[in-house]
Amino acid sequence: MIEPRLHNFYAQIDVETGECLGVQRTTDVIDHPAMIPIPVYDTNYIFKFYLNGAWYEDAEGTIPWTSSLL
């Protein structure tokens, strides 16, 4: 019997702008400033902005964003 693997999900961001450039699913724990843990695997994070610990639709941080999978 195969044991199920636990997955960790990360948004890969540009640390200068906060823009999400990709989403990754891994069994590893990644401790890197450009890899932000996210609660679900959702490619809609791409092109959103992670600013001051929150997600936004715009680079100015005026339009809050939350994954529809939550």
Short mmCIF file of N, CA and C in Angstrom, two decimals:
data_model
loop_
_atom_site.label_atom_id
_atom_site.label_comp_id
_atom_site.label_asym_id
_atom_site.label_seq_id
_atom_site.Cartn_x
_atom_site.Cartn_y
_atom_site.Cartn_z
N MET A 1 0.85 -1.18 0.00
CA MET A 1 0.00 0.00 0.00
C MET A 1 0.90 1.25 0.00
N ILE A 2 0.58 2.18 -0.83
CA ILE A 2 1.34 3.43 -0.95
C ILE A 2 0.79 4.44 0.05
N GLU A 3 1.71 5.03 0.84
CA GLU A 3 1.31 6.06 1.79
C GLU A 3 1.08 7.38 1.05
N PRO A 4 0.02 8.09 1.38
CA PRO A 4 -0.18 9.40 0.73
C PRO A 4 0.89 10.39 1.17
N ARG A 5 1.32 11.22 0.26
CA ARG A 5 2.32 12.25 0.56
C ARG A 5 1.63 13.54 0.94
N LEU A 6 2.22 14.20 1.89
CA LEU A 6 1.74 15.53 2.25
C LEU A 6 2.40 16.54 1.33
N HIS A 7 1.65 17.50 0.89
CA HIS A 7 2.19 18.51 -0.02
C HIS A 7 2.21 19.87 0.65
N ASN A 8 3.22 20.62 0.30
CA ASN A 8 3.32 22.01 0.69
C ASN A 8 3.16 22.84 -0.58
N PHE A 9 2.47 23.95 -0.46
CA PHE A 9 2.22 24.81 -1.61
C PHE A 9 2.91 26.15 -1.39
N TYR A 10 3.54 26.64 -2.46
CA TYR A 10 4.27 27.90 -2.38
C TYR A 10 3.99 28.77 -3.59
N ALA A 11 3.95 30.08 -3.33
CA ALA A 11 3.92 31.07 -4.40
C ALA A 11 5.34 31.60 -4.52
N GLN A 12 5.85 31.57 -5.73
CA GLN A 12 7.19 32.11 -5.98
C GLN A 12 7.02 33.57 -6.39
N ILE A 13 7.60 34.47 -5.58
CA ILE A 13 7.41 35.89 -5.86
C ILE A 13 8.72 36.56 -6.24
N ASP A 14 8.58 37.67 -6.93
CA ASP A 14 9.71 38.58 -7.18
C ASP A 14 9.84 39.38 -5.88
N VAL A 15 10.94 39.22 -5.17
CA VAL A 15 11.08 39.87 -3.86
C VAL A 15 11.12 41.39 -3.95
N GLU A 16 11.44 41.95 -5.09
CA GLU A 16 11.47 43.41 -5.23
C GLU A 16 10.08 44.00 -5.45
N THR A 17 9.23 43.31 -6.20
CA THR A 17 7.91 43.84 -6.51
C THR A 17 6.78 43.16 -5.75
N GLY A 18 7.02 41.93 -5.27
CA GLY A 18 5.97 41.16 -4.61
C GLY A 18 5.09 40.39 -5.58
N GLU A 19 5.35 40.53 -6.88
CA GLU A 19 4.50 39.85 -7.87
C GLU A 19 4.76 38.34 -7.87
N CYS A 20 3.68 37.58 -7.89
CA CYS A 20 3.78 36.13 -7.95
C CYS A 20 4.09 35.70 -9.38
N LEU A 21 5.15 34.92 -9.52
CA LEU A 21 5.59 34.47 -10.84
C LEU A 21 5.27 33.01 -11.10
N GLY A 22 4.90 32.28 -10.06
CA GLY A 22 4.59 30.87 -10.22
C GLY A 22 4.10 30.26 -8.92
N VAL A 23 3.53 29.06 -9.04
CA VAL A 23 3.02 28.33 -7.89
C VAL A 23 3.63 26.94 -7.94
N GLN A 24 4.08 26.44 -6.78
CA GLN A 24 4.71 25.13 -6.72
C GLN A 24 4.07 24.25 -5.66
N ARG A 25 4.06 22.95 -5.97
CA ARG A 25 3.60 21.94 -5.02
C ARG A 25 4.81 21.05 -4.77
N THR A 26 5.13 20.82 -3.50
CA THR A 26 6.31 20.03 -3.17
C THR A 26 6.10 19.29 -1.86
N THR A 27 6.87 18.25 -1.65
CA THR A 27 6.85 17.57 -0.35
C THR A 27 7.90 18.18 0.57
N ASP A 28 8.72 19.08 0.04
CA ASP A 28 9.77 19.74 0.82
C ASP A 28 9.24 20.98 1.51
N VAL A 29 9.91 21.36 2.58
CA VAL A 29 9.65 22.64 3.22
C VAL A 29 10.72 23.60 2.72
N ILE A 30 10.29 24.72 2.16
CA ILE A 30 11.22 25.68 1.57
C ILE A 30 11.25 26.93 2.43
N ASP A 31 12.44 27.27 2.87
CA ASP A 31 12.63 28.48 3.67
C ASP A 31 13.47 29.47 2.84
N HIS A 32 12.77 30.28 2.07
CA HIS A 32 13.43 31.24 1.19
C HIS A 32 12.50 32.45 1.06
N PRO A 33 13.05 33.67 1.08
CA PRO A 33 12.19 34.86 1.01
C PRO A 33 11.34 34.96 -0.25
N ALA A 34 11.75 34.30 -1.32
CA ALA A 34 10.99 34.36 -2.57
C ALA A 34 9.91 33.28 -2.65
N MET A 35 9.85 32.40 -1.65
CA MET A 35 8.86 31.32 -1.64
C MET A 35 7.91 31.53 -0.47
N ILE A 36 6.68 31.90 -0.78
CA ILE A 36 5.68 32.23 0.23
C ILE A 36 4.72 31.05 0.37
N PRO A 37 4.59 30.46 1.57
CA PRO A 37 3.63 29.37 1.76
C PRO A 37 2.21 29.86 1.49
N ILE A 38 1.45 29.05 0.78
CA ILE A 38 0.04 29.36 0.51
C ILE A 38 -0.80 28.16 0.94
N PRO A 39 -2.06 28.37 1.32
CA PRO A 39 -2.87 27.29 1.89
C PRO A 39 -3.40 26.28 0.87
N VAL A 40 -3.52 26.69 -0.40
CA VAL A 40 -4.04 25.79 -1.43
C VAL A 40 -3.24 25.96 -2.71
N TYR A 41 -3.25 24.92 -3.54
CA TYR A 41 -2.61 25.02 -4.85
C TYR A 41 -3.59 25.70 -5.79
N ASP A 42 -3.30 26.94 -6.13
CA ASP A 42 -4.19 27.74 -6.98
C ASP A 42 -3.31 28.60 -7.89
N THR A 43 -3.36 28.32 -9.19
CA THR A 43 -2.54 29.07 -10.14
C THR A 43 -3.03 30.51 -10.30
N ASN A 44 -4.17 30.85 -9.72
CA ASN A 44 -4.64 32.23 -9.77
C ASN A 44 -3.80 33.18 -8.92
N TYR A 45 -2.89 32.63 -8.11
CA TYR A 45 -1.95 33.49 -7.38
C TYR A 45 -1.00 34.19 -8.35
N ILE A 46 -0.76 33.57 -9.50
CA ILE A 46 0.17 34.13 -10.47
C ILE A 46 -0.34 35.51 -10.94
N PHE A 47 0.58 36.45 -10.97
CA PHE A 47 0.34 37.85 -11.32
C PHE A 47 -0.40 38.64 -10.25
N LYS A 48 -0.60 38.03 -9.05
CA LYS A 48 -1.10 38.79 -7.90
C LYS A 48 0.13 39.27 -7.14
N PHE A 49 -0.07 40.10 -6.13
CA PHE A 49 1.04 40.73 -5.41
C PHE A 49 0.98 40.42 -3.92
N TYR A 50 2.10 39.99 -3.38
CA TYR A 50 2.23 39.72 -1.95
C TYR A 50 2.96 40.90 -1.33
N LEU A 51 2.21 41.73 -0.60
CA LEU A 51 2.75 42.96 -0.04
C LEU A 51 2.44 43.03 1.46
N ASN A 52 3.46 43.21 2.27
CA ASN A 52 3.29 43.36 3.72
C ASN A 52 2.46 42.23 4.33
N GLY A 53 2.68 41.00 3.83
CA GLY A 53 2.02 39.83 4.41
C GLY A 53 0.61 39.56 3.94
N ALA A 54 0.15 40.25 2.89
CA ALA A 54 -1.20 40.05 2.36
C ALA A 54 -1.16 40.01 0.83
N TRP A 55 -2.20 39.44 0.25
CA TRP A 55 -2.29 39.32 -1.21
C TRP A 55 -3.18 40.40 -1.79
N TYR A 56 -2.74 40.93 -2.95
CA TYR A 56 -3.48 42.00 -3.63
C TYR A 56 -3.51 41.73 -5.13
N GLU A 57 -4.52 42.31 -5.79
CA GLU A 57 -4.63 42.19 -7.24
C GLU A 57 -3.73 43.19 -7.95
N ASP A 58 -3.37 44.26 -7.27
CA ASP A 58 -2.60 45.33 -7.90
C ASP A 58 -1.30 45.60 -7.14
N ALA A 59 -0.33 46.16 -7.87
CA ALA A 59 0.99 46.44 -7.30
C ALA A 59 0.96 47.52 -6.22
N GLU A 60 -0.07 48.34 -6.21
CA GLU A 60 -0.18 49.40 -5.22
C GLU A 60 -0.73 48.89 -3.89
N GLY A 61 -1.29 47.67 -3.90
CA GLY A 61 -1.86 47.10 -2.68
C GLY A 61 -3.16 47.73 -2.27
N THR A 62 -3.99 48.10 -3.26
CA THR A 62 -5.28 48.73 -2.94
C THR A 62 -6.47 47.79 -3.11
N ILE A 63 -6.27 46.67 -3.83
CA ILE A 63 -7.37 45.73 -4.08
C ILE A 63 -7.02 44.39 -3.45
N PRO A 64 -7.55 44.10 -2.25
CA PRO A 64 -7.25 42.82 -1.60
C PRO A 64 -7.70 41.65 -2.46
N TRP A 65 -6.97 40.53 -2.34
CA TRP A 65 -7.29 39.33 -3.12
C TRP A 65 -7.22 38.11 -2.22
N THR A 66 -8.16 37.19 -2.42
CA THR A 66 -8.18 35.91 -1.73
C THR A 66 -8.52 34.83 -2.75
N SER A 67 -7.85 33.70 -2.66
CA SER A 67 -8.12 32.59 -3.57
C SER A 67 -9.59 32.15 -3.43
N SER A 68 -10.21 31.86 -4.53
CA SER A 68 -11.60 31.37 -4.52
C SER A 68 -11.67 29.92 -4.03
N LEU A 69 -10.52 29.27 -3.88
CA LEU A 69 -10.49 27.88 -3.41
C LEU A 69 -10.49 27.79 -1.88
N LEU A 70 -10.46 28.92 -1.21
CA LEU A 70 -10.48 28.92 0.25
C LEU A 70 -11.90 28.96 0.78
#
